[in-house]
């Protein structure tokens, strides 16, 4: 099944990826060893998700059902043809009160035949056998727009579901990308924590050496051991968070437990959104947004249903035809045909049509209000994403400066502690400040990636002529 919308065609035509235009990535290097897991980059992960995610597959089947409903409405423009056959054993025995003789009454079949006296009752009163074949044709000549508006409503429903599929694909890409970058973020944080743990263990060993030399107290040893223990807890917690996010990524990809084990590449990055980070998209871009486009088609479908119900006030004209042949077992055939036209006009229904029209009009108004609310929400989402991106971009430079200052303070604290002019408490605080500054710096980098993902999601992806590049 291939969706008809522009974004739907991109999704399937470009390997099933509706947002492939903004997910241009460098290919991950293949695994060198047979015992290593395959390494997937973001584009490969997204492609698998769009192929296997149950929500995407459900949306595709909903679209397939909408296609079937459109074909069902189109069938109303064709005549209906039916063929029937039958075989029956019939007796027409009656007794004449005047002659007291049995006879066969064929007038029900053909008035010209009348009544036929029975010569031999034992034989002739047993009746006769006949076979009938018939072809019937019905065609709706005029319905004052019922078929037209019914078909238009079905097509609008189909377009709404096409846009819904695009929206589900965009949401899937968002979820996958968020988990992907969160995993990379946690891995970077884990590296920071493990490096800090290494330094803390070295500091604990240095404190013990100085304690043996009589230069520090036992309190420094206790504090050093406490810092090591806290760092080990942080490392364990990050490893658990990392496993949890990997499970959630697999779930977003539609993978069962144990199915296709893999690792993710660490180099994938989102392309820079350029001026999208500062300006609102134009009217055409908003109208092509999957959620807004789907809602617009939903409003159009409701309006067509109102027109369809209004057409019920008028009559319908139908052409009918029938051709049949009767064949008797004893011999002889009787062909017949019927051609006619039928006018049907429901002039009174107790207000049923009026109530249905009122309900349909109310639904049009409700869908229109929902469209307006959704439009405001989309614009708000875009503005929020733009602000998040701007804040994350500014925070990157600030955290780098803070990290440089914390690194210098840590170096001074370590050298000062060795020389005995700084306490272990100073060293512990400097290590904590440097670890937190490193975590904030790493977090700012990946927060910017998450903000870019949310911005692309908020605008519904990029057009075909949008910016391209590699991650």
Coordinates of C-alpha atoms in Angstrom, one line a residue:
X1 CA 0.0 0.0 0.0
X2 CA 1.4 3.4 -1.0
X3 CA -0.1 6.5 0.6
X4 CA -1.3 9.2 -1.8
X5 CA -0.1 12.2 0.1
X6 CA 3.2 13.9 -0.6
X7 CA 4.7 13.0 2.7
X8 CA 3.2 9.5 2.6
X9 CA 4.9 8.9 -0.8
X10 CA 8.2 10.1 0.6
X11 CA 7.7 7.8 3.6
X12 CA 7.3 4.7 1.4
X13 CA 9.1 5.7 -1.7
X14 CA 12.2 6.7 0.3
X15 CA 12.6 3.4 2.1
X16 CA 9.5 4.1 4.2
X17 CA 10.9 7.2 5.8
X18 CA 8.8 10.3 5.9
X19 CA 11.5 12.4 7.4
X20 CA 14.5 11.1 5.4
X21 CA 15.1 14.6 4.1
X22 CA 16.2 15.8 7.5
X23 CA 17.9 12.6 8.7
X24 CA 20.9 12.6 6.4
X25 CA 23.5 10.6 8.4
X26 CA 27.0 9.3 7.8
X27 CA 26.9 5.5 7.6
X28 CA 28.1 3.6 10.6
X29 CA 31.2 1.5 10.2
X30 CA 30.4 -2.2 9.9
X31 CA 31.4 -4.5 12.8
X32 CA 34.9 -5.8 12.3
X33 CA 34.5 -9.0 14.4
X34 CA 32.0 -11.7 14.0
X35 CA 31.4 -11.7 17.7
X36 CA 30.6 -8.0 17.8
X37 CA 27.1 -6.6 17.6
X38 CA 26.1 -4.7 14.4
X39 CA 26.3 -1.0 14.9
X40 CA 23.4 1.1 13.6
X41 CA 23.4 4.9 13.1
X42 CA 20.3 7.0 13.6
X43 CA 19.0 6.7 10.0
X44 CA 19.2 2.9 10.2
X45 CA 17.5 2.8 13.6
X46 CA 14.7 5.1 12.2
X47 CA 14.2 3.0 9.1
X48 CA 13.8 -0.1 11.2
X49 CA 11.3 1.7 13.5
X50 CA 9.2 2.9 10.6
X51 CA 9.1 -0.7 9.3
X52 CA 8.4 -2.5 12.6
X53 CA 6.7 -0.1 15.0
X54 CA 3.2 -1.4 15.7
X55 CA 1.7 2.1 15.7
X56 CA 3.0 2.7 12.2
X57 CA 1.7 -0.6 11.0
X58 CA -1.7 0.0 12.5
X59 CA -1.9 3.4 10.8
X60 CA -1.0 1.8 7.5
X61 CA -3.8 -0.7 7.9
X62 CA -6.2 2.0 8.8
X63 CA -5.3 3.7 5.6
X64 CA -5.8 0.5 3.7
X65 CA -9.3 0.3 5.2
X66 CA -10.0 3.8 4.1
X67 CA -9.0 2.9 0.6
X68 CA -11.5 0.1 0.7
X69 CA -14.2 2.5 1.8
X70 CA -13.4 4.8 -1.1
X71 CA -13.8 1.9 -3.5
X72 CA -17.1 1.0 -1.9
X73 CA -18.4 4.5 -2.5
X74 CA -17.2 4.4 -6.1
X75 CA -19.1 1.2 -6.7
X76 CA -22.4 3.1 -6.3
X77 CA -21.8 4.7 -9.7
X78 CA -22.0 1.2 -11.4
X79 CA -25.1 -0.8 -12.0
X80 CA -25.7 -3.9 -9.9
X81 CA -26.2 -7.2 -11.8
X82 CA -27.4 -10.4 -10.3
X83 CA -28.0 -13.9 -11.7
X84 CA -30.4 -16.3 -10.2
X85 CA -31.2 -19.9 -11.1
X86 CA -33.7 -22.3 -9.6
X87 CA -35.3 -25.7 -10.1
X88 CA -38.7 -26.7 -8.7
X89 CA -41.3 -29.4 -8.7
X90 CA -44.8 -27.8 -9.0
X91 CA -48.3 -29.2 -8.8
X92 CA -51.4 -27.2 -9.8
X93 CA -54.1 -29.7 -9.0
X94 CA -57.6 -28.5 -8.4
X95 CA -61.1 -30.2 -8.6
X96 CA -63.9 -28.6 -10.7
X97 CA -67.1 -28.5 -8.7
X98 CA -69.1 -28.7 -11.9
X99 CA -67.5 -31.5 -13.8
X100 CA -66.0 -33.2 -10.7
X101 CA -63.0 -33.8 -12.8
X102 CA -59.5 -32.9 -11.8
X103 CA -57.5 -30.5 -14.0
X104 CA -54.3 -28.5 -14.0
X105 CA -54.6 -24.7 -13.6
X106 CA -51.8 -23.1 -15.7
X107 CA -53.2 -19.6 -15.5
X108 CA -50.8 -18.6 -12.7
X109 CA -48.0 -19.1 -15.2
X110 CA -49.7 -17.9 -18.3
X111 CA -53.3 -16.7 -18.4
X112 CA -53.7 -17.9 -22.0
X113 CA -53.2 -21.5 -21.0
X114 CA -56.1 -21.6 -18.5
X115 CA -57.2 -24.9 -17.1
X116 CA -56.2 -28.2 -18.7
X117 CA -58.3 -31.3 -17.8
X118 CA -56.5 -34.3 -16.5
X119 CA -56.8 -37.4 -18.7
X120 CA -55.0 -39.8 -16.4
X121 CA -55.2 -38.7 -12.8
X122 CA -52.5 -41.1 -11.4
X123 CA -50.1 -39.7 -13.9
X124 CA -51.1 -36.1 -14.7
X125 CA -51.9 -35.0 -11.1
X126 CA -48.3 -35.6 -10.2
X127 CA -47.5 -32.0 -11.5
X128 CA -44.5 -30.9 -13.5
X129 CA -40.8 -29.8 -13.1
X130 CA -39.4 -26.5 -14.3
X131 CA -36.1 -24.7 -14.3
X132 CA -35.7 -20.9 -14.2
X133 CA -32.8 -18.7 -14.9
X134 CA -32.9 -14.9 -14.6
X135 CA -30.6 -11.8 -14.9
X136 CA -31.6 -8.7 -13.0
X137 CA -30.0 -5.2 -13.4
X138 CA -30.5 -2.1 -11.2
X139 CA -29.0 1.3 -11.8
X140 CA -29.4 4.5 -9.9
X141 CA -30.0 7.2 -12.5
X142 CA -30.5 10.2 -10.2
X143 CA -29.9 10.8 -6.5
X144 CA -29.3 14.6 -6.3
X145 CA -25.7 14.2 -5.1
X146 CA -25.9 11.4 -2.5
X147 CA -23.2 9.3 -4.2
X148 CA -21.1 12.4 -5.0
X149 CA -21.0 13.7 -1.5
X150 CA -20.6 10.2 0.0
X151 CA -17.6 9.6 -2.2
X152 CA -16.1 13.0 -1.4
X153 CA -16.5 12.3 2.4
X154 CA -14.8 8.9 2.0
X155 CA -11.9 10.5 0.1
X156 CA -11.5 13.2 2.7
X157 CA -11.5 10.5 5.4
X158 CA -8.8 8.7 3.5
X159 CA -6.7 11.8 3.2
X160 CA -7.1 12.5 6.9
X161 CA -5.8 9.0 7.6
X162 CA -3.0 9.5 5.2
X163 CA -2.0 12.6 7.2
X164 CA -2.5 10.6 10.4
X165 CA 0.0 8.0 9.1
X166 CA 2.5 10.8 8.4
X167 CA 1.9 12.1 11.9
X168 CA 2.5 8.7 13.4
X169 CA 5.7 8.4 11.5
X170 CA 6.9 11.8 12.7
X171 CA 6.0 10.8 16.3
X172 CA 7.9 7.6 15.9
X173 CA 11.0 9.4 14.5
X174 CA 10.8 11.8 17.5
X175 CA 10.6 9.0 20.0
X176 CA 13.4 7.0 18.4
X177 CA 15.7 10.0 18.1
X178 CA 15.0 11.1 21.7
X179 CA 15.9 7.7 23.0
X180 CA 18.9 7.5 20.6
X181 CA 20.4 10.7 21.8
X182 CA 19.5 10.0 25.5
X183 CA 21.6 6.8 25.2
X184 CA 24.5 8.8 23.8
X185 CA 24.0 11.3 26.5
X186 CA 24.1 8.7 29.2
X187 CA 27.1 7.1 27.7
X188 CA 28.9 10.4 27.8
X189 CA 27.8 10.9 31.4
X190 CA 29.0 7.4 32.3
X191 CA 32.4 8.3 30.8
X192 CA 32.5 11.4 33.0
X193 CA 31.5 9.5 36.1
X194 CA 34.0 6.7 35.4
X195 CA 36.8 9.2 34.9
X196 CA 35.8 11.0 38.1
X197 CA 35.7 7.6 39.9
X198 CA 39.3 6.9 38.7
X199 CA 40.4 10.3 40.0
X200 CA 38.7 9.8 43.3
X201 CA 40.3 6.4 43.8
X202 CA 43.7 8.0 43.0
X203 CA 42.9 10.7 45.5
X204 CA 42.0 8.1 48.1
X205 CA 45.3 6.3 47.5
X206 CA 47.1 9.7 47.8
X207 CA 45.3 10.4 51.0
X208 CA 46.5 7.1 52.5
X209 CA 50.0 7.7 51.4
X210 CA 49.9 11.2 53.1
X211 CA 48.2 9.7 56.1
X212 CA 51.0 7.2 56.5
X213 CA 53.5 10.0 56.2
X214 CA 51.6 11.8 59.0
X215 CA 50.6 14.7 56.9
X216 CA 46.8 14.2 56.9
X217 CA 44.3 12.9 59.4
X218 CA 42.1 9.8 59.3
X219 CA 39.2 12.0 58.4
X220 CA 40.6 12.6 55.0
X221 CA 40.7 8.8 54.4
X222 CA 37.0 8.5 55.5
X223 CA 36.0 11.3 53.2
X224 CA 37.9 9.9 50.3
X225 CA 36.2 6.5 50.8
X226 CA 32.8 8.2 51.0
X227 CA 33.5 10.1 47.7
X228 CA 34.5 6.8 46.0
X229 CA 31.4 5.0 47.3
X230 CA 29.1 7.8 46.0
X231 CA 30.8 7.8 42.7
X232 CA 30.4 4.0 42.4
X233 CA 26.6 4.4 43.1
X234 CA 26.4 7.1 40.4
X235 CA 28.1 4.8 37.9
X236 CA 25.8 1.9 38.7
X237 CA 22.7 4.1 38.4
X238 CA 23.9 5.5 35.1
X239 CA 24.5 1.9 33.8
X240 CA 20.9 1.0 34.8
X241 CA 19.5 4.1 33.1
X242 CA 21.5 3.2 30.0
X243 CA 20.0 -0.3 29.9
X244 CA 16.5 1.1 30.5
X245 CA 16.8 3.6 27.6
X246 CA 18.1 0.9 25.3
X247 CA 15.0 -1.2 26.1
X248 CA 12.8 1.8 25.4
X249 CA 14.6 2.4 22.1
X250 CA 14.0 -1.3 21.1
X251 CA 10.3 -0.9 22.0
X252 CA 10.0 2.2 19.8
X253 CA 11.6 0.2 17.0
X254 CA 9.0 -2.6 17.5
X255 CA 11.6 -5.2 18.4
X256 CA 10.7 -8.1 20.7
X257 CA 13.1 -9.1 23.6
X258 CA 16.0 -11.0 22.2
X259 CA 15.2 -10.0 18.6
X260 CA 18.1 -8.5 16.6
X261 CA 20.6 -7.4 19.2
X262 CA 22.5 -4.3 18.1
X263 CA 24.6 -1.3 19.3
X264 CA 24.2 2.3 18.2
X265 CA 26.9 4.5 16.6
X266 CA 28.1 7.5 18.6
X267 CA 28.7 9.9 15.7
X268 CA 25.1 10.6 14.5
X269 CA 24.0 14.2 14.9
X270 CA 21.0 16.2 13.6
X271 CA 21.6 18.8 10.9
X272 CA 21.5 22.4 11.9
X273 CA 18.0 23.8 11.4
X274 CA 19.4 27.1 10.1
X275 CA 16.8 29.9 10.0
X276 CA 14.0 27.5 11.3
X277 CA 15.5 28.1 14.8
X278 CA 14.3 31.7 14.7
X279 CA 11.3 32.2 12.4
X280 CA 7.9 30.7 12.3
X281 CA 7.1 28.6 9.2
X282 CA 5.0 30.2 6.5
X283 CA 1.3 29.5 5.9
X284 CA 2.0 26.8 3.3
X285 CA 4.3 25.0 5.6
X286 CA 1.8 25.0 8.4
X287 CA -0.9 23.8 6.0
X288 CA 1.3 20.8 5.1
X289 CA 1.9 19.9 8.7
X290 CA 0.7 16.3 9.2
X291 CA -1.6 17.1 12.1
X292 CA -3.0 20.2 10.7
X293 CA -3.5 18.7 7.2
X294 CA -5.2 15.7 8.8
X295 CA -7.6 17.9 10.8
X296 CA -8.4 20.0 7.7
X297 CA -9.4 16.8 5.8
X298 CA -11.5 15.7 8.8
X299 CA -13.4 19.0 8.6
X300 CA -13.9 18.6 4.8
X301 CA -15.2 15.0 5.4
X302 CA -17.8 16.3 7.9
X303 CA -19.0 19.0 5.5
X304 CA -19.5 16.4 2.8
X305 CA -21.6 14.4 5.2
X306 CA -23.8 17.4 5.7
X307 CA -24.3 17.7 2.0
X308 CA -25.0 14.0 1.7
X309 CA -27.7 14.2 4.4
X310 CA -29.2 17.3 2.7
X311 CA -29.5 15.3 -0.5
X312 CA -31.8 12.8 1.3
X313 CA -34.6 15.4 1.1
X314 CA -34.9 14.8 -2.6
X315 CA -36.2 11.8 -4.5
X316 CA -34.1 9.1 -6.2
X317 CA -34.8 7.6 -9.6
X318 CA -33.7 4.0 -10.4
X319 CA -33.8 1.9 -13.5
X320 CA -34.6 -1.8 -13.2
X321 CA -34.5 -4.7 -15.7
X322 CA -35.1 -8.4 -15.5
X323 CA -34.8 -11.2 -18.1
X324 CA -35.8 -14.7 -17.2
X325 CA -36.3 -18.1 -19.0
X326 CA -38.4 -20.9 -17.7
X327 CA -37.8 -24.4 -19.1
X328 CA -40.1 -27.3 -18.4
X329 CA -38.8 -30.8 -18.0
X330 CA -41.6 -32.1 -20.3
X331 CA -40.4 -29.6 -23.0
X332 CA -40.9 -26.0 -23.9
X333 CA -39.4 -22.7 -22.7
X334 CA -41.0 -19.4 -21.6
X335 CA -38.7 -16.3 -21.9
X336 CA -39.9 -13.1 -20.2
X337 CA -38.4 -9.7 -19.5
X338 CA -39.3 -6.6 -17.5
X339 CA -38.0 -3.1 -17.8
X340 CA -39.0 -0.3 -15.6
X341 CA -38.1 2.8 -13.6
X342 CA -38.8 3.4 -9.9
X343 CA -39.1 6.8 -8.2
X344 CA -38.7 6.9 -4.5
X345 CA -39.3 10.0 -2.3
X346 CA -39.4 9.8 1.4
X347 CA -41.6 12.7 2.2
X348 CA -42.0 12.3 5.9
X349 CA -39.7 10.6 8.5
X350 CA -40.8 12.3 11.8
X351 CA -37.8 14.7 11.7
X352 CA -35.1 12.1 11.4
X353 CA -33.3 13.7 8.5
X354 CA -33.4 17.1 10.1
X355 CA -31.9 15.8 13.3
X356 CA -29.2 14.0 11.4
X357 CA -28.3 17.2 9.5
X358 CA -28.2 19.2 12.7
X359 CA -25.9 16.6 14.3
X360 CA -23.6 16.7 11.2
X361 CA -23.4 20.5 11.2
X362 CA -22.6 20.5 14.9
X363 CA -19.7 18.1 14.2
X364 CA -18.4 20.4 11.4
X365 CA -18.3 23.3 13.9
X366 CA -16.6 21.0 16.5
X367 CA -14.0 19.8 14.1
X368 CA -13.4 23.4 13.0
X369 CA -12.8 24.5 16.6
X370 CA -10.5 21.5 17.0
X371 CA -8.5 22.7 14.0
X372 CA -8.1 26.1 15.4
X373 CA -7.0 24.8 18.8
X374 CA -4.6 22.4 17.0
X375 CA -3.1 25.2 14.9
X376 CA -2.4 27.3 18.0
X377 CA -0.9 24.2 19.7
X378 CA 1.4 23.6 16.7
X379 CA 2.6 27.2 16.6
X380 CA 3.2 27.1 20.4
X381 CA 5.1 23.8 20.0
X382 CA 7.3 25.5 17.4
X383 CA 8.0 28.5 19.5
X384 CA 8.8 26.3 22.6
X385 CA 11.2 24.2 20.5
X386 CA 12.9 27.3 19.1
X387 CA 13.3 28.7 22.6
X388 CA 14.7 25.4 23.9
X389 CA 17.1 25.3 21.0
X390 CA 18.3 28.8 21.6
X391 CA 18.7 28.2 25.3
X392 CA 20.7 24.9 24.7
X393 CA 22.9 26.6 22.2
X394 CA 23.7 29.5 24.6
X395 CA 24.3 27.0 27.4
X396 CA 26.9 25.1 25.5
X397 CA 29.4 28.1 25.5
X398 CA 28.6 28.9 29.1
X399 CA 29.1 25.3 30.3
X400 CA 32.4 25.2 28.4
X401 CA 33.7 28.2 30.3
X402 CA 32.5 26.8 33.6
X403 CA 34.2 23.5 32.8
X404 CA 37.5 25.2 32.0
X405 CA 37.3 27.1 35.3
X406 CA 36.4 23.9 37.2
X407 CA 39.3 22.0 35.6
X408 CA 41.8 24.7 36.6
X409 CA 40.4 24.7 40.2
X410 CA 40.8 20.9 40.3
X411 CA 44.4 21.0 39.1
X412 CA 45.2 23.6 41.8
X413 CA 43.4 21.7 44.5
X414 CA 45.3 18.5 43.6
X415 CA 48.7 20.1 43.6
X416 CA 47.8 22.1 46.7
X417 CA 46.8 19.0 48.5
X418 CA 50.0 17.3 47.7
X419 CA 51.9 20.3 48.9
X420 CA 49.8 20.5 52.1
X421 CA 48.4 23.9 51.4
X422 CA 44.9 22.7 50.5
X423 CA 42.7 20.3 52.5
X424 CA 41.1 17.2 51.2
X425 CA 37.8 18.9 51.7
X426 CA 39.0 21.5 49.1
X427 CA 40.0 18.6 46.8
X428 CA 36.7 16.9 47.2
X429 CA 34.7 20.0 46.4
X430 CA 36.9 20.7 43.4
X431 CA 36.4 17.2 42.1
X432 CA 32.6 17.4 42.6
X433 CA 32.5 20.8 40.9
X434 CA 34.5 19.5 37.9
X435 CA 32.4 16.4 37.6
X436 CA 29.2 18.4 37.7
X437 CA 30.6 20.9 35.2
X438 CA 31.6 18.1 32.8
X439 CA 28.1 16.6 33.2
X440 CA 26.5 20.0 32.4
X441 CA 28.8 20.5 29.4
X442 CA 27.9 17.0 28.0
X443 CA 24.3 17.6 28.8
X444 CA 24.2 20.9 27.0
X445 CA 25.5 19.3 23.8
X446 CA 22.9 16.6 23.8
X447 CA 20.2 18.9 25.0
X448 CA 20.8 20.9 21.8
X449 CA 20.4 17.7 19.8
X450 CA 17.1 16.9 21.6
X451 CA 15.9 20.5 21.0
X452 CA 16.7 20.1 17.2
X453 CA 14.7 16.8 17.2
X454 CA 11.7 18.5 18.9
X455 CA 11.9 21.5 16.5
X456 CA 11.8 19.2 13.5
X457 CA 8.9 17.3 15.1
X458 CA 7.1 20.6 15.9
X459 CA 7.2 21.8 12.2
X460 CA 6.3 18.3 10.9
X461 CA 9.6 17.6 9.1
X462 CA 11.3 19.4 6.2
X463 CA 10.2 19.9 2.7
X464 CA 11.9 18.2 -0.2
X465 CA 14.0 21.3 -0.8
X466 CA 15.0 21.7 2.9
X467 CA 18.6 21.7 4.1
X468 CA 20.6 18.6 3.6
X469 CA 23.8 17.4 5.2
X470 CA 25.3 14.7 7.3
X471 CA 25.2 14.2 11.0

